[in-house]
Coordinates of C-alpha atoms in Angstrom, one line a residue:
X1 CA 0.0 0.0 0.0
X2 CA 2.9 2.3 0.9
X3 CA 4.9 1.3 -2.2
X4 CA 1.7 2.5 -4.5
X5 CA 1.4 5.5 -2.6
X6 CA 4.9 6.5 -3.3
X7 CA 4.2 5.4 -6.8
X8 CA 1.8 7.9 -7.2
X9 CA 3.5 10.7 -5.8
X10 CA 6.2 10.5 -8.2
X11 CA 4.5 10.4 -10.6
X12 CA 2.7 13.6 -9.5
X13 CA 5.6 15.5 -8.6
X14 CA 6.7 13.9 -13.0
X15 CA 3.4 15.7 -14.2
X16 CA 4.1 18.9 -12.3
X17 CA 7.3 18.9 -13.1
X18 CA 6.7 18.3 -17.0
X19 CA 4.0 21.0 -16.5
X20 CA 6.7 23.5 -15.1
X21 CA 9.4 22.7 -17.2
X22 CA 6.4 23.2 -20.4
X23 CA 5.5 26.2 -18.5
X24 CA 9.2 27.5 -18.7
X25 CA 9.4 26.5 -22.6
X26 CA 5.9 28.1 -23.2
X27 CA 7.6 31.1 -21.6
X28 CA 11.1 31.0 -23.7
X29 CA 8.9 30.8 -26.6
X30 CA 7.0 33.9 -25.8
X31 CA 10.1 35.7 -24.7
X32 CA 12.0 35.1 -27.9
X33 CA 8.8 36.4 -30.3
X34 CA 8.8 39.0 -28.3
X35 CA 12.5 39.7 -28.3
X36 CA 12.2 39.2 -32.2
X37 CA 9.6 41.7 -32.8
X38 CA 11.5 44.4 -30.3
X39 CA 14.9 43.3 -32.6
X40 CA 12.1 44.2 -36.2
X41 CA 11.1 47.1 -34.1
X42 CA 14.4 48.7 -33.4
X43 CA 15.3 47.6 -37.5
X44 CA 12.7 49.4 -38.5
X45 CA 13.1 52.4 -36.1
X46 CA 17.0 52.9 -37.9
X47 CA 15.4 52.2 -41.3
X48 CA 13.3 55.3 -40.8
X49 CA 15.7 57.5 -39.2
X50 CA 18.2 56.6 -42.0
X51 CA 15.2 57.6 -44.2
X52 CA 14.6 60.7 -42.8
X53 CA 18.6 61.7 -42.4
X54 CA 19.1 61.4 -45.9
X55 CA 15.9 63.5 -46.7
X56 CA 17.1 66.2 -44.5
X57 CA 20.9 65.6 -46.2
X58 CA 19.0 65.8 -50.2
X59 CA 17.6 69.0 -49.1
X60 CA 20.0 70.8 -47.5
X61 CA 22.3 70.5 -50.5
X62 CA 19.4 71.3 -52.5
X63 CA 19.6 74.7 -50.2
X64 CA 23.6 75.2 -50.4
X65 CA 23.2 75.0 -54.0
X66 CA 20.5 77.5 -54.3
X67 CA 22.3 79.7 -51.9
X68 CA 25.8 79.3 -53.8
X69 CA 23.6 80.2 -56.9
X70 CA 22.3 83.1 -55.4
X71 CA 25.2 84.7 -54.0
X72 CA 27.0 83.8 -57.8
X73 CA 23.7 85.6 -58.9
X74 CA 24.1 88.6 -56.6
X75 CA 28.4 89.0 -57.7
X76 CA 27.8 88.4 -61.1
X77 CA 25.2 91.7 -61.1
X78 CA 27.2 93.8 -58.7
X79 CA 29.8 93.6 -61.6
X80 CA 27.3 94.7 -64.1
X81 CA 26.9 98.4 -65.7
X82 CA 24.5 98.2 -67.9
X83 CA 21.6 96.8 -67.4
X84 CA 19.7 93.7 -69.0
X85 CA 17.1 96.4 -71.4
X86 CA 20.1 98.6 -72.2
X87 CA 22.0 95.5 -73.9
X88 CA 19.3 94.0 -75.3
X89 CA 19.0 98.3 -76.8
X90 CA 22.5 97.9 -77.4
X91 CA 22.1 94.0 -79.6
X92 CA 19.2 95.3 -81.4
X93 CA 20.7 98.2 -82.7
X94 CA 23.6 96.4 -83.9
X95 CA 21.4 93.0 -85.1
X96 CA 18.3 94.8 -86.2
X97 CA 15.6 91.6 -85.9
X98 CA 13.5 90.4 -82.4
X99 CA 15.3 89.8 -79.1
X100 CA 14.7 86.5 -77.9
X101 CA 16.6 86.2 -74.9
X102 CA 19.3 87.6 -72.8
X103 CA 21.9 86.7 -70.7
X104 CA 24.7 87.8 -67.9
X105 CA 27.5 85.6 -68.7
X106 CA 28.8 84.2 -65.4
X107 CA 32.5 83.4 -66.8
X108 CA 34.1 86.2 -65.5
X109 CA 33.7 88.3 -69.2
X110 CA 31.4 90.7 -68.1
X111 CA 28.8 90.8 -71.5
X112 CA 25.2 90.2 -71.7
X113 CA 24.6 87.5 -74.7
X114 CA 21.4 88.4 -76.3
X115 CA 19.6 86.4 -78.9
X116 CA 18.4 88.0 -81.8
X117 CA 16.6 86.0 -84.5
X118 CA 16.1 87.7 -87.5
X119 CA 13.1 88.0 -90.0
X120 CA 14.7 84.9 -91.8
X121 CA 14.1 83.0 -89.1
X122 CA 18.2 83.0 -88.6
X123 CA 19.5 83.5 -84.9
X124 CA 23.0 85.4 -84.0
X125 CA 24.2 85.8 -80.4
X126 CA 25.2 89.5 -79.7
X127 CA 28.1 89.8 -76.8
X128 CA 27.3 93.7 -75.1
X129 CA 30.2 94.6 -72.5
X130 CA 28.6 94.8 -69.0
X131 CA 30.4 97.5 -68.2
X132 CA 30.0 100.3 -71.2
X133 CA 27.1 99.1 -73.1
X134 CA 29.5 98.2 -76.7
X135 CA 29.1 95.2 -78.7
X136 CA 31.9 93.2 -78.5
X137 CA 31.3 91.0 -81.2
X138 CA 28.1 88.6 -82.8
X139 CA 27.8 85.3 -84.5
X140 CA 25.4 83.1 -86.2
X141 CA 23.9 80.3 -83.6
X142 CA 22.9 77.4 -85.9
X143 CA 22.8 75.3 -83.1
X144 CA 19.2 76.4 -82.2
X145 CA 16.5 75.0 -83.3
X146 CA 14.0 76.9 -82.1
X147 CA 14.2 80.3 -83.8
X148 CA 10.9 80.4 -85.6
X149 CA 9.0 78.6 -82.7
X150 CA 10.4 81.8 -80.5
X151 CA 9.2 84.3 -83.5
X152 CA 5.7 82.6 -83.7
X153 CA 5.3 82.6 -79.9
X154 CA 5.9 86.1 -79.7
X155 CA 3.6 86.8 -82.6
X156 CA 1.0 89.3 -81.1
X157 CA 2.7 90.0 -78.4
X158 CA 2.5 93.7 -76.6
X159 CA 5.4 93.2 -74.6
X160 CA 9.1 92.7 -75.8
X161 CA 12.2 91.4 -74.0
X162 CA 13.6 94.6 -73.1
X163 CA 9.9 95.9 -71.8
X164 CA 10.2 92.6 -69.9
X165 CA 13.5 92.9 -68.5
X166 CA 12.1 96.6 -67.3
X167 CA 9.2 95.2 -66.1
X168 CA 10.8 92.4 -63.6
X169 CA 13.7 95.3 -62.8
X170 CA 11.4 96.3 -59.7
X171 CA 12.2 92.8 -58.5
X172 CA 15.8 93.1 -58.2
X173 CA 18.6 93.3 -60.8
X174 CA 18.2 91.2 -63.7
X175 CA 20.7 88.6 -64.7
X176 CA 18.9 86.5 -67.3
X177 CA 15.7 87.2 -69.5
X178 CA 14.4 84.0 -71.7
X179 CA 11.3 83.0 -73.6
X180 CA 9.1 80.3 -72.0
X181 CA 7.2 78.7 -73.9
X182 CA 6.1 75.5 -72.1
X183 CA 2.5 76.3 -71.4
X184 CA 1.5 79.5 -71.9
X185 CA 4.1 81.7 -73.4
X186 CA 5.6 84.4 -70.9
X187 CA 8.3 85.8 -70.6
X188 CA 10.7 84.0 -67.3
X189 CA 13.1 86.7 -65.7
X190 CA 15.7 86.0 -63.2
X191 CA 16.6 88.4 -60.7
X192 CA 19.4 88.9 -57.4
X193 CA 15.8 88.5 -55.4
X194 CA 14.2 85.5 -57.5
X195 CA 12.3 83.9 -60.5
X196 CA 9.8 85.6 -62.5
X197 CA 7.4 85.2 -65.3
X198 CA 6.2 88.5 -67.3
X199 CA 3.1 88.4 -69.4
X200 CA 3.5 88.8 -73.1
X201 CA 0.1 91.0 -73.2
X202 CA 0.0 93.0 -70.1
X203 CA 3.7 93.2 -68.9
X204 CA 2.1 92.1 -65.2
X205 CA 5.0 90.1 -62.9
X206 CA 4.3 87.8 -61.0
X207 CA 6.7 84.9 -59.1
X208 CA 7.2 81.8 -61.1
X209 CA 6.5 78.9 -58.8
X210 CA 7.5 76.2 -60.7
X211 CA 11.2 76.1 -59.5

């Protein structure tokens, strides 16, 4: 009788013991998952802030660039004379036809670069000294495709690249005047304070928001 009693308390303390021991495993298990989805936690965590650094890296060279730009922008004019409308006076007199464009050259010559297509649809590049309004030179650009394109965009217009190059002067010093045609034409002006678009009909400026 005392032997079967014994029996059956080992056998007892087996079951409780398996039951622990299955308890501990039960609780290993739930420790590791849980360890494993703190370990995909903290992955993802770095992930995202690797994310996010190089965001914050892309756009603060995006803003050194615009500010090296600028301050090129703002030396490049200091250095200038005459003014963007004065050369574009200065081209046209020389290369009688329609200015197109305009340009402050930022290679340390000093000259404006205006476009001039003719009426035979030809363009010539007219280089106007920064400094005292002569022509230094012109060419013939067949490298540009685009002449009559400019010509028929500007058919009907009221305002002209010098008029626009006046116009946007209340925005700061002009560097660059250029036909934009993408869309609606207008005329796009760069200035030491920003980007601008000038209507063809009404000469109005407003910011160009695209960049």
């Amino acid at each position: 009788m005392k032997r079967n009693i014994v029996i059956a308390t080992v056998a007892a303390a087996a079951l409780i013991g398996g039951g622990t021991v299955a308890a501990y495993a039960a609780a290993g298990d739930d420790d590791g998952a849980a360890t494993q989805r703190q370990s995909s936690v903290r992955i993802s965590d770095d992930r995202d802030d690797s994310a996010d650094d190089s965001a914050e890296d892309r756009a603060d060279d995006r803003d050194d660039n615009r500010d090296d730009d600028s301050v090129e922008v703002r030396s490049d004019a200091a250095g200038a004379k005459v003014t963007a409308a004065d050369a574009i006076a200065a081209a046209l007199k020389h290369t009688p036809g329609t200015a197109v464009g305009a340009d402050l050259d930022d290679d340390g010559s000093r000259a404006w670069e205006v476009s001039v297509v003719k009426g035979d649809g030809t363009e010539h590049d007219v280089r106007v000294s920064a400094s005292d309004g002569k022509v230094l030179g012109a060419h013939r650009d067949d490298d540009d495709d685009d002449d009559r394109e400019d010509l028929a965009a500007l058919k009907g217009a009221d305002v002209d690249a010098r008029e626009a190059a006046v116009a946007a002067a209340a925005k700061g010093t002009v560097t660059d005047v250029d036909l934009d045609d993408d869309g609606p034409a207008a005329w796009s002006v760069e200035t030491t304070k920003g980007e601008w678009k000038v209507d063809l009909g009404t000469g109005k400026v407003t910011q160009d928001l695209d960049d």
